[in-house]
Amino acid sequence: MDGNYILYKFILASAILLISLLVAMYSTLFERKLAGFFQDRLGPNRAGIFGIFQPLADGLKLFFKEEFMPGSADKFLYILGPSLTMMIALLTSAVIPWGNSIIINGVEYSLQVADINVGVLYVFAILSIGVYGIMIGGWASNNKYALIGAVRAASQMISYELAMSMAIISIVMMSGTLSLSEIVNQQHGFHWNIWYQPLGFLLFLVCAFAECNRSPFDLPECETELIGGYHTEYSSMKLGFYLFAEYINMFISSAMIATLYFGGYNFPFMDDLGLSHNAITMIGTIVFFIKISFFGFVFMWVRWTLPRFRYDQLMRLGWKTLLPLALVNIVITGFVIMLKNHS
Amino acid sequence: MVFSRYLFFILSFVAIYAALKVLISKSPMHSVLYLTLAFFAIAGHYILLNAQFLAVVHIIVYAGAIMVLFIYTVMLLNLNIQGEFPKSKFANIASTIAGGLLLLTLIAIFKSYDLKVIANPALNQIGLVKSLGKVLFEDYFLPFELSSVLFLAAMVGAVMLGKKDIY
């Protein structure tokens, strides 16, 4: 039993890791195809049918590029930067419930690696340490542009983390739990949190863009001002790690949005289909991935539609608009909960 | 149980090694990063004691907020040039003596205090969110609220100090 349990957790963890990497790999192709569509051109279509082998070609290209390290760089930290970014990007997937449970021979196997009772706080913690990789990399390159990019990244992430946490707190108040699996279970069927927390969802979405360093908030790597921002001095696969981690972050953020606001693996009329528990779980997981893909599309859609913010606009939006709105949202949520308990 | 004992020794080793490296490292940036590592090791100890809430909050507050600001300061003040601040011999000796005295006091306190060994940390529920929230909002409600007022005062003070022209 014990050995079985360890084996099952091991298989689940490696499967989720592989799926995250695969999704991130193919979202690069998807993004380039979409960019092509938005700019009225074809996008990559040479490697395989519809350019299906393009991510492999890109990866190989990055591996075979020349490694370059600035002479004045701090060698250990220079290598640690991209590695940390990649590692932290992959950490969050452990607490996301990817599906309900599967029952095999009377034993229930949950499709979540770690159902810890402080799941939401764990996500906060990963968010808050996510900036380390960028800061260490930017500082260790010993380059002005990289340093400015790193400093910008740090202040941007700290500012938007606050509003993001405040937005999630109203969800926590509503569901009365910090466990992500419990939050998803309470959204059974069509009782998704988006109907009760539309403002919270909007705040979370905007902050997710800023936390992933995605356009319109990609100030840390703003090409026109900073060349490449924190990864100016990086080349070869180390650069690849930074770029790749951004796509993993996007995937995980989309999964978090779907989990917190769009019911995770729940879908309407799931009890009326009359299917077995395992079949419902399978369909639920597929539905969850459809939701994730939709939000991944929104990320790319916005990137190729909106221009980049100026830095002071970014800070003003974060501190003077999003944070007060999040606080108002908490007060309203608290008020409604109080009224409900009294009636 | 054996496994968690090994974890305890590994975490303790990491914590002490990182704490020593904070003092020994020449570059301030390395010191700050080793301090972060020490915080992570301590968070691991909290998890071994089944205090998950404390562990995660420890990481959010110390590793996520305070240490990021430390790194920020080190970056902006350009303290990365090694040996830029040579300390006098007197300062070195004085700080060593002061630190030693603090250690001595701490040892004296812990010797007189009867430390209880928690028999089975897995059964200890005080570190979980529910029990902690109940204790904070029922038994220690007034001190908890007072400390939040203290934080608010500190925040307002920081904003006032940061403002250049007070009108």
mmCIF file of C-alpha atoms in Angstrom, chain A:
data_model
loop_
_atom_site.group_PDB
_atom_site.id
_atom_site.type_symbol
_atom_site.label_atom_id
_atom_site.label_comp_id
_atom_site.label_asym_id
_atom_site.label_seq_id
_atom_site.Cartn_x
_atom_site.Cartn_y
_atom_site.Cartn_z
ATOM 1 C CA MET A 1 0.000 0.000 0.000
ATOM 2 C CA ASP A 2 2.705 2.436 1.042
ATOM 3 C CA GLY A 3 4.903 1.609 -1.934
ATOM 4 C CA ASN A 4 1.855 1.828 -4.182
ATOM 5 C CA TYR A 5 1.060 5.271 -2.812
ATOM 6 C CA ILE A 6 4.582 6.565 -3.438
ATOM 7 C CA LEU A 7 4.525 5.127 -6.967
ATOM 8 C CA TYR A 8 1.179 6.795 -7.708
ATOM 9 C CA LYS A 9 2.375 10.178 -6.417
ATOM 10 C CA PHE A 10 5.597 9.824 -8.401
ATOM 11 C CA ILE A 11 3.754 9.021 -11.648
ATOM 12 C CA LEU A 12 1.282 11.890 -11.071
ATOM 13 C CA ALA A 13 4.021 14.431 -10.311
ATOM 14 C CA SER A 14 6.113 13.476 -13.337
ATOM 15 C CA ALA A 15 3.051 13.459 -15.595
ATOM 16 C CA ILE A 16 2.083 16.976 -14.486
ATOM 17 C CA LEU A 17 5.679 18.170 -14.928
ATOM 18 C CA LEU A 18 5.831 16.740 -18.458
ATOM 19 C CA ILE A 19 2.420 18.147 -19.393
ATOM 20 C CA SER A 20 3.432 21.620 -18.134
ATOM 21 C CA LEU A 21 6.611 21.515 -20.237
ATOM 22 C CA LEU A 22 4.767 20.197 -23.293
ATOM 23 C CA VAL A 23 2.023 22.825 -23.018
ATOM 24 C CA ALA A 24 4.616 25.587 -22.576
ATOM 25 C CA MET A 25 6.494 24.273 -25.626
ATOM 26 C CA TYR A 26 3.457 24.311 -27.855
ATOM 27 C CA SER A 27 2.148 27.624 -26.554
ATOM 28 C CA THR A 28 5.240 29.231 -28.132
ATOM 29 C CA LEU A 29 4.081 27.896 -31.507
ATOM 30 C CA PHE A 30 0.494 28.902 -30.761
ATOM 31 C CA GLU A 31 1.604 32.416 -29.846
ATOM 32 C CA ARG A 32 3.610 32.815 -33.045
ATOM 33 C CA LYS A 33 0.724 31.520 -35.134
ATOM 34 C CA LEU A 34 -1.644 33.953 -33.396
ATOM 35 C CA ALA A 35 0.802 36.829 -33.864
ATOM 36 C CA GLY A 36 0.854 35.928 -37.541
ATOM 37 C CA PHE A 37 -2.940 35.985 -37.653
ATOM 38 C CA PHE A 38 -3.182 39.356 -35.894
ATOM 39 C CA GLN A 39 -0.558 40.884 -38.193
ATOM 40 C CA ASP A 40 -2.056 39.365 -41.337
ATOM 41 C CA ARG A 41 0.770 36.974 -42.155
ATOM 42 C CA LEU A 42 1.196 33.192 -41.997
ATOM 43 C CA GLY A 43 3.447 32.552 -39.014
ATOM 44 C CA PRO A 44 5.843 29.572 -38.847
ATOM 45 C CA ASN A 45 4.726 26.887 -41.323
ATOM 46 C CA ARG A 46 7.942 25.282 -42.621
ATOM 47 C CA ALA A 47 8.795 22.654 -39.988
ATOM 48 C CA GLY A 48 6.219 19.881 -40.430
ATOM 49 C CA ILE A 49 2.515 20.391 -41.186
ATOM 50 C CA PHE A 50 1.352 23.789 -39.855
ATOM 51 C CA GLY A 51 4.832 24.208 -38.369
ATOM 52 C CA ILE A 52 4.144 21.463 -35.821
ATOM 53 C CA PHE A 53 7.876 20.758 -35.276
ATOM 54 C CA GLN A 54 8.764 24.436 -34.884
ATOM 55 C CA PRO A 55 9.139 24.275 -31.025
ATOM 56 C CA LEU A 56 11.565 21.337 -31.400
ATOM 57 C CA ALA A 57 13.571 23.283 -33.960
ATOM 58 C CA ASP A 58 13.628 26.343 -31.686
ATOM 59 C CA GLY A 59 14.777 24.250 -28.736
ATOM 60 C CA LEU A 60 17.560 22.620 -30.748
ATOM 61 C CA LYS A 61 18.656 26.004 -32.057
ATOM 62 C CA LEU A 62 18.906 27.378 -28.501
ATOM 63 C CA PHE A 63 20.908 24.329 -27.370
ATOM 64 C CA PHE A 64 23.457 24.653 -30.165
ATOM 65 C CA LYS A 65 23.957 28.419 -29.842
ATOM 66 C CA GLU A 66 27.212 29.667 -28.411
ATOM 67 C CA GLU A 67 27.316 30.020 -24.634
ATOM 68 C CA PHE A 68 28.486 33.439 -23.617
ATOM 69 C CA MET A 69 29.188 34.653 -20.109
ATOM 70 C CA PRO A 70 30.272 38.229 -19.411
ATOM 71 C CA GLY A 71 33.770 38.344 -17.906
ATOM 72 C CA SER A 72 32.697 40.494 -14.979
ATOM 73 C CA ALA A 73 29.656 38.347 -14.122
ATOM 74 C CA ASP A 74 29.220 36.550 -10.822
ATOM 75 C CA LYS A 75 29.539 33.034 -12.263
ATOM 76 C CA PHE A 76 27.533 31.055 -9.714
ATOM 77 C CA LEU A 77 24.654 33.518 -9.512
ATOM 78 C CA TYR A 78 24.657 33.939 -13.294
ATOM 79 C CA ILE A 79 23.834 30.235 -13.668
ATOM 80 C CA LEU A 80 21.553 30.172 -10.621
ATOM 81 C CA GLY A 81 19.253 32.893 -12.039
ATOM 82 C CA PRO A 82 17.625 31.003 -14.949
ATOM 83 C CA SER A 83 17.630 27.717 -13.009
ATOM 84 C CA LEU A 84 15.716 29.290 -10.121
ATOM 85 C CA THR A 85 13.236 30.924 -12.493
ATOM 86 C CA MET A 86 12.505 27.585 -14.117
ATOM 87 C CA MET A 87 12.233 25.717 -10.801
ATOM 88 C CA ILE A 88 9.908 28.234 -9.151
ATOM 89 C CA ALA A 89 7.716 28.351 -12.277
ATOM 90 C CA LEU A 90 7.176 24.583 -12.005
ATOM 91 C CA LEU A 91 6.513 24.530 -8.229
ATOM 92 C CA THR A 92 2.914 25.815 -8.243
ATOM 93 C CA SER A 93 1.580 22.911 -10.301
ATOM 94 C CA ALA A 94 1.842 20.688 -7.191
ATOM 95 C CA VAL A 95 -1.205 22.164 -5.439
ATOM 96 C CA ILE A 96 -3.535 22.694 -8.410
ATOM 97 C CA PRO A 97 -6.338 20.102 -8.519
ATOM 98 C CA TRP A 98 -6.123 18.862 -12.109
ATOM 99 C CA GLY A 99 -9.228 16.748 -11.765
ATOM 100 C CA ASN A 100 -11.477 14.928 -9.334
ATOM 101 C CA SER A 101 -10.449 11.459 -8.137
ATOM 102 C CA ILE A 102 -10.197 8.214 -10.081
ATOM 103 C CA ILE A 103 -11.346 5.016 -8.389
ATOM 104 C CA ILE A 104 -9.388 1.885 -9.298
ATOM 105 C CA ASN A 105 -10.245 -1.369 -7.472
ATOM 106 C CA GLY A 106 -12.025 0.550 -4.708
ATOM 107 C CA VAL A 107 -9.034 2.764 -3.954
ATOM 108 C CA GLU A 108 -9.497 6.489 -4.553
ATOM 109 C CA TYR A 109 -6.661 8.271 -6.355
ATOM 110 C CA SER A 110 -6.920 12.065 -6.304
ATOM 111 C CA LEU A 111 -5.592 13.952 -9.345
ATOM 112 C CA GLN A 112 -3.847 16.520 -7.171
ATOM 113 C CA VAL A 113 -0.248 16.014 -6.086
ATOM 114 C CA ALA A 114 -0.446 17.708 -2.677
ATOM 115 C CA ASP A 115 -3.765 18.624 -1.059
ATOM 116 C CA ILE A 116 -2.287 20.852 1.649
ATOM 117 C CA ASN A 117 -4.707 22.821 3.801
ATOM 118 C CA VAL A 118 -2.896 26.107 3.122
ATOM 119 C CA GLY A 119 -2.944 25.723 -0.682
ATOM 120 C CA VAL A 120 -3.855 29.347 -1.390
ATOM 121 C CA LEU A 121 -1.082 30.624 0.869
ATOM 122 C CA TYR A 122 1.371 28.241 -0.823
ATOM 123 C CA VAL A 123 0.504 29.896 -4.139
ATOM 124 C CA PHE A 124 1.128 33.323 -2.548
ATOM 125 C CA ALA A 125 4.505 32.126 -1.300
ATOM 126 C CA ILE A 126 5.572 30.864 -4.730
ATOM 127 C CA LEU A 127 4.393 34.133 -6.272
ATOM 128 C CA SER A 128 6.416 36.167 -3.829
ATOM 129 C CA ILE A 129 9.652 34.221 -4.367
ATOM 130 C CA GLY A 130 9.165 34.175 -8.156
ATOM 131 C CA VAL A 131 11.073 37.419 -8.478
ATOM 132 C CA TYR A 132 14.335 35.922 -7.158
ATOM 133 C CA GLY A 133 15.382 34.308 -10.436
ATOM 134 C CA ILE A 134 14.980 37.572 -12.342
ATOM 135 C CA MET A 135 16.701 39.688 -9.694
ATOM 136 C CA ILE A 136 19.658 37.324 -9.289
ATOM 137 C CA GLY A 137 20.086 36.943 -13.055
ATOM 138 C CA GLY A 138 19.808 40.661 -13.680
ATOM 139 C CA TRP A 139 22.260 41.554 -10.952
ATOM 140 C CA ALA A 140 24.793 38.832 -11.745
ATOM 141 C CA SER A 141 25.112 39.868 -15.416
ATOM 142 C CA ASN A 142 26.775 43.106 -14.233
ATOM 143 C CA ASN A 143 25.090 45.162 -16.923
ATOM 144 C CA LYS A 144 23.195 48.441 -16.508
ATOM 145 C CA TYR A 145 20.236 47.419 -18.641
ATOM 146 C CA ALA A 146 19.949 44.064 -16.908
ATOM 147 C CA LEU A 147 20.091 45.750 -13.497
ATOM 148 C CA ILE A 148 17.384 48.268 -14.382
ATOM 149 C CA GLY A 149 15.256 45.434 -15.762
ATOM 150 C CA ALA A 150 15.711 43.451 -12.536
ATOM 151 C CA VAL A 151 14.871 46.435 -10.327
ATOM 152 C CA ARG A 152 11.772 47.130 -12.392
ATOM 153 C CA ALA A 153 10.720 43.494 -12.209
ATOM 154 C CA ALA A 154 11.080 43.496 -8.436
ATOM 155 C CA SER A 155 9.030 46.621 -7.832
ATOM 156 C CA GLN A 156 6.389 45.589 -10.352
ATOM 157 C CA MET A 157 5.961 42.139 -8.850
ATOM 158 C CA ILE A 158 5.810 43.410 -5.266
ATOM 159 C CA SER A 159 3.184 46.011 -6.219
ATOM 160 C CA TYR A 160 0.922 43.646 -8.115
ATOM 161 C CA GLU A 161 1.331 40.759 -5.689
ATOM 162 C CA LEU A 162 -0.505 42.829 -3.066
ATOM 163 C CA ALA A 163 -3.559 43.528 -5.193
ATOM 164 C CA MET A 164 -3.567 39.899 -6.356
ATOM 165 C CA SER A 165 -3.501 38.523 -2.804
ATOM 166 C CA MET A 166 -6.286 40.921 -1.786
ATOM 167 C CA ALA A 167 -8.385 39.709 -4.732
ATOM 168 C CA ILE A 168 -7.924 36.089 -3.635
ATOM 169 C CA ILE A 169 -8.730 36.932 -0.005
ATOM 170 C CA SER A 170 -12.364 37.664 -0.915
ATOM 171 C CA ILE A 171 -12.544 34.177 -2.460
ATOM 172 C CA VAL A 172 -11.124 32.741 0.763
ATOM 173 C CA MET A 173 -13.685 34.685 2.809
ATOM 174 C CA MET A 174 -16.499 33.353 0.651
ATOM 175 C CA SER A 175 -15.494 29.712 0.726
ATOM 176 C CA GLY A 176 -14.126 29.722 4.269
ATOM 177 C CA THR A 177 -11.129 27.563 3.404
ATOM 178 C CA LEU A 178 -7.541 27.873 2.190
ATOM 179 C CA SER A 179 -7.472 24.478 0.498
ATOM 180 C CA LEU A 180 -7.661 24.678 -3.303
ATOM 181 C CA SER A 181 -9.443 21.313 -3.693
ATOM 182 C CA GLU A 182 -12.116 22.471 -1.236
ATOM 183 C CA ILE A 183 -12.546 25.771 -3.138
ATOM 184 C CA VAL A 184 -13.042 23.832 -6.392
ATOM 185 C CA ASN A 185 -15.494 21.380 -4.793
ATOM 186 C CA GLN A 186 -17.669 24.262 -3.601
ATOM 187 C CA GLN A 187 -18.050 25.422 -7.211
ATOM 188 C CA HIS A 188 -19.777 22.148 -8.123
ATOM 189 C CA GLY A 189 -21.804 22.231 -11.348
ATOM 190 C CA PHE A 190 -22.318 25.804 -12.430
ATOM 191 C CA HIS A 191 -21.846 27.614 -9.066
ATOM 192 C CA TRP A 192 -18.641 29.197 -10.281
ATOM 193 C CA ASN A 193 -17.039 31.956 -8.248
ATOM 194 C CA ILE A 194 -17.078 34.310 -11.231
ATOM 195 C CA TRP A 195 -20.813 34.915 -10.688
ATOM 196 C CA TYR A 196 -20.159 36.105 -7.135
ATOM 197 C CA GLN A 197 -16.782 37.790 -7.615
ATOM 198 C CA PRO A 198 -16.706 39.511 -11.028
ATOM 199 C CA LEU A 199 -14.618 42.428 -9.718
ATOM 200 C CA GLY A 200 -12.210 40.054 -7.978
ATOM 201 C CA PHE A 201 -11.779 38.112 -11.206
ATOM 202 C CA LEU A 202 -10.976 41.271 -13.176
ATOM 203 C CA LEU A 203 -8.389 42.348 -10.587
ATOM 204 C CA PHE A 204 -6.856 38.881 -10.547
ATOM 205 C CA LEU A 205 -6.618 38.788 -14.342
ATOM 206 C CA VAL A 206 -4.865 42.178 -14.575
ATOM 207 C CA CYS A 207 -2.462 41.234 -11.783
ATOM 208 C CA ALA A 208 -1.752 37.862 -13.425
ATOM 209 C CA PHE A 209 -0.578 39.726 -16.542
ATOM 210 C CA ALA A 210 1.757 41.846 -14.426
ATOM 211 C CA GLU A 211 3.052 38.857 -12.442
ATOM 212 C CA CYS A 212 3.897 36.946 -15.625
ATOM 213 C CA ASN A 213 5.692 40.018 -17.044
ATOM 214 C CA ARG A 214 3.416 39.819 -20.040
ATOM 215 C CA SER A 215 2.500 42.673 -22.322
ATOM 216 C CA PRO A 216 1.017 45.301 -21.625
ATOM 217 C CA PHE A 217 3.069 45.064 -18.405
ATOM 218 C CA ASP A 218 6.322 43.661 -19.828
ATOM 219 C CA LEU A 219 8.335 46.606 -18.502
ATOM 220 C CA PRO A 220 11.207 44.454 -17.112
ATOM 221 C CA GLU A 221 12.160 43.349 -20.635
ATOM 222 C CA CYS A 222 10.925 46.406 -22.509
ATOM 223 C CA GLU A 223 13.001 46.108 -25.714
ATOM 224 C CA THR A 224 12.815 49.714 -26.861
ATOM 225 C CA GLU A 225 14.252 51.085 -23.621
ATOM 226 C CA LEU A 226 16.256 48.273 -22.083
ATOM 227 C CA ILE A 227 17.442 46.114 -25.035
ATOM 228 C CA GLY A 228 16.320 42.875 -23.374
ATOM 229 C CA GLY A 229 15.926 43.856 -19.737
ATOM 230 C CA TYR A 230 17.138 41.306 -17.185
ATOM 231 C CA HIS A 231 18.166 38.761 -19.844
ATOM 232 C CA THR A 232 20.242 41.144 -21.974
ATOM 233 C CA GLU A 233 23.465 39.251 -21.224
ATOM 234 C CA TYR A 234 22.021 35.761 -21.547
ATOM 235 C CA SER A 235 22.401 33.517 -24.543
ATOM 236 C CA SER A 236 21.851 29.908 -25.554
ATOM 237 C CA MET A 237 19.676 27.702 -23.336
ATOM 238 C CA LYS A 238 19.977 30.005 -20.314
ATOM 239 C CA LEU A 239 18.033 32.606 -22.283
ATOM 240 C CA GLY A 240 15.765 29.775 -23.382
ATOM 241 C CA PHE A 241 15.021 28.975 -19.709
ATOM 242 C CA TYR A 242 13.948 32.558 -19.015
ATOM 243 C CA LEU A 243 11.695 32.678 -22.074
ATOM 244 C CA PHE A 244 10.335 29.198 -21.413
ATOM 245 C CA ALA A 245 9.587 29.972 -17.754
ATOM 246 C CA GLU A 246 7.378 32.837 -18.933
ATOM 247 C CA TYR A 247 5.222 30.388 -20.872
ATOM 248 C CA ILE A 248 5.038 27.995 -17.933
ATOM 249 C CA ASN A 249 3.986 30.911 -15.715
ATOM 250 C CA MET A 250 1.277 31.765 -18.217
ATOM 251 C CA PHE A 251 0.033 28.171 -18.199
ATOM 252 C CA ILE A 252 0.000 28.035 -14.391
ATOM 253 C CA SER A 253 -1.698 31.446 -14.103
ATOM 254 C CA SER A 254 -4.402 30.330 -16.527
ATOM 255 C CA ALA A 255 -4.856 27.190 -14.431
ATOM 256 C CA MET A 256 -5.145 29.309 -11.271
ATOM 257 C CA ILE A 257 -7.748 31.593 -12.890
ATOM 258 C CA ALA A 258 -9.748 28.554 -13.991
ATOM 259 C CA THR A 259 -9.422 26.972 -10.520
ATOM 260 C CA LEU A 260 -10.357 30.010 -8.459
ATOM 261 C CA TYR A 261 -13.033 31.636 -10.607
ATOM 262 C CA PHE A 262 -14.220 29.208 -13.276
ATOM 263 C CA GLY A 263 -14.921 26.079 -11.301
ATOM 264 C CA GLY A 264 -11.748 24.127 -12.081
ATOM 265 C CA TYR A 265 -12.821 20.697 -13.348
ATOM 266 C CA ASN A 266 -16.524 21.368 -12.707
ATOM 267 C CA PHE A 267 -18.861 21.826 -15.646
ATOM 268 C CA PRO A 268 -22.624 22.459 -15.938
ATOM 269 C CA PHE A 269 -25.021 19.476 -15.817
ATOM 270 C CA MET A 270 -22.245 17.165 -14.601
ATOM 271 C CA ASP A 271 -24.703 15.239 -12.387
ATOM 272 C CA ASP A 272 -27.356 14.807 -15.080
ATOM 273 C CA LEU A 273 -25.191 12.883 -17.560
ATOM 274 C CA GLY A 274 -25.581 9.610 -15.675
ATOM 275 C CA LEU A 275 -21.972 8.590 -16.290
ATOM 276 C CA SER A 276 -19.695 6.759 -13.870
ATOM 277 C CA HIS A 277 -17.439 8.649 -11.452
ATOM 278 C CA ASN A 278 -14.285 7.933 -13.478
ATOM 279 C CA ALA A 279 -15.835 9.102 -16.761
ATOM 280 C CA ILE A 280 -17.006 12.354 -15.151
ATOM 281 C CA THR A 281 -13.465 12.868 -13.814
ATOM 282 C CA MET A 282 -11.999 12.355 -17.289
ATOM 283 C CA ILE A 283 -14.437 14.810 -18.890
ATOM 284 C CA GLY A 284 -13.798 17.256 -16.025
ATOM 285 C CA THR A 285 -10.049 17.199 -16.634
ATOM 286 C CA ILE A 286 -10.579 17.791 -20.351
ATOM 287 C CA VAL A 287 -12.948 20.684 -19.560
ATOM 288 C CA PHE A 288 -10.327 22.095 -17.187
ATOM 289 C CA PHE A 289 -7.720 22.043 -19.950
ATOM 290 C CA ILE A 290 -10.158 23.739 -22.361
ATOM 291 C CA LYS A 291 -10.617 26.526 -19.802
ATOM 292 C CA ILE A 292 -6.833 26.819 -19.377
ATOM 293 C CA SER A 293 -6.348 27.007 -23.151
ATOM 294 C CA PHE A 294 -8.940 29.761 -23.368
ATOM 295 C CA PHE A 295 -7.124 31.898 -20.787
ATOM 296 C CA GLY A 296 -3.809 31.144 -22.473
ATOM 297 C CA PHE A 297 -5.406 32.517 -25.634
ATOM 298 C CA VAL A 298 -6.548 35.640 -23.720
ATOM 299 C CA PHE A 299 -2.945 36.213 -22.596
ATOM 300 C CA MET A 300 -1.741 36.161 -26.221
ATOM 301 C CA TRP A 301 -4.724 38.089 -27.522
ATOM 302 C CA VAL A 302 -3.996 40.976 -25.146
ATOM 303 C CA ARG A 303 -0.290 40.905 -25.951
ATOM 304 C CA TRP A 304 -0.864 41.458 -29.652
ATOM 305 C CA THR A 305 -3.636 44.034 -29.134
ATOM 306 C CA LEU A 306 -2.599 46.470 -26.409
ATOM 307 C CA PRO A 307 0.492 48.708 -26.418
ATOM 308 C CA ARG A 308 2.897 48.687 -23.472
ATOM 309 C CA PHE A 309 2.227 50.843 -20.405
ATOM 310 C CA ARG A 310 4.642 53.521 -19.263
ATOM 311 C CA TYR A 311 6.346 52.776 -15.948
ATOM 312 C CA ASP A 312 4.599 55.503 -13.937
ATOM 313 C CA GLN A 313 1.245 54.444 -15.418
ATOM 314 C CA LEU A 314 1.952 50.887 -14.319
ATOM 315 C CA MET A 315 2.686 51.947 -10.738
ATOM 316 C CA ARG A 316 -0.317 54.282 -10.600
ATOM 317 C CA LEU A 317 -2.620 51.527 -11.862
ATOM 318 C CA GLY A 318 -1.276 49.070 -9.307
ATOM 319 C CA TRP A 319 -1.308 51.217 -6.194
ATOM 320 C CA LYS A 320 -4.048 53.775 -6.848
ATOM 321 C CA THR A 321 -6.611 51.738 -8.770
ATOM 322 C CA LEU A 322 -6.222 47.999 -8.260
ATOM 323 C CA LEU A 323 -5.326 47.971 -4.555
ATOM 324 C CA PRO A 324 -8.224 50.251 -3.412
ATOM 325 C CA LEU A 325 -10.625 48.300 -5.645
ATOM 326 C CA ALA A 326 -9.441 45.043 -4.078
ATOM 327 C CA LEU A 327 -9.980 46.498 -0.582
ATOM 328 C CA VAL A 328 -13.494 47.666 -1.552
ATOM 329 C CA ASN A 329 -14.163 44.169 -2.873
ATOM 330 C CA ILE A 330 -13.138 42.665 0.480
ATOM 331 C CA VAL A 331 -15.422 45.061 2.390
ATOM 332 C CA ILE A 332 -18.394 44.307 0.104
ATOM 333 C CA THR A 333 -17.774 40.559 0.398
ATOM 334 C CA GLY A 334 -17.604 40.811 4.181
ATOM 335 C CA PHE A 335 -20.813 42.859 4.279
ATOM 336 C CA VAL A 336 -22.721 40.381 2.109
ATOM 337 C CA ILE A 337 -21.488 37.427 4.197
ATOM 338 C CA MET A 338 -22.661 39.230 7.352
ATOM 339 C CA LEU A 339 -26.117 39.935 5.887
ATOM 340 C CA LYS A 340 -26.439 36.318 4.782
ATOM 341 C CA ASN A 341 -25.565 35.014 8.251
ATOM 342 C CA HIS A 342 -28.150 37.272 9.911
ATOM 343 C CA SER A 343 -31.076 36.550 7.631
#
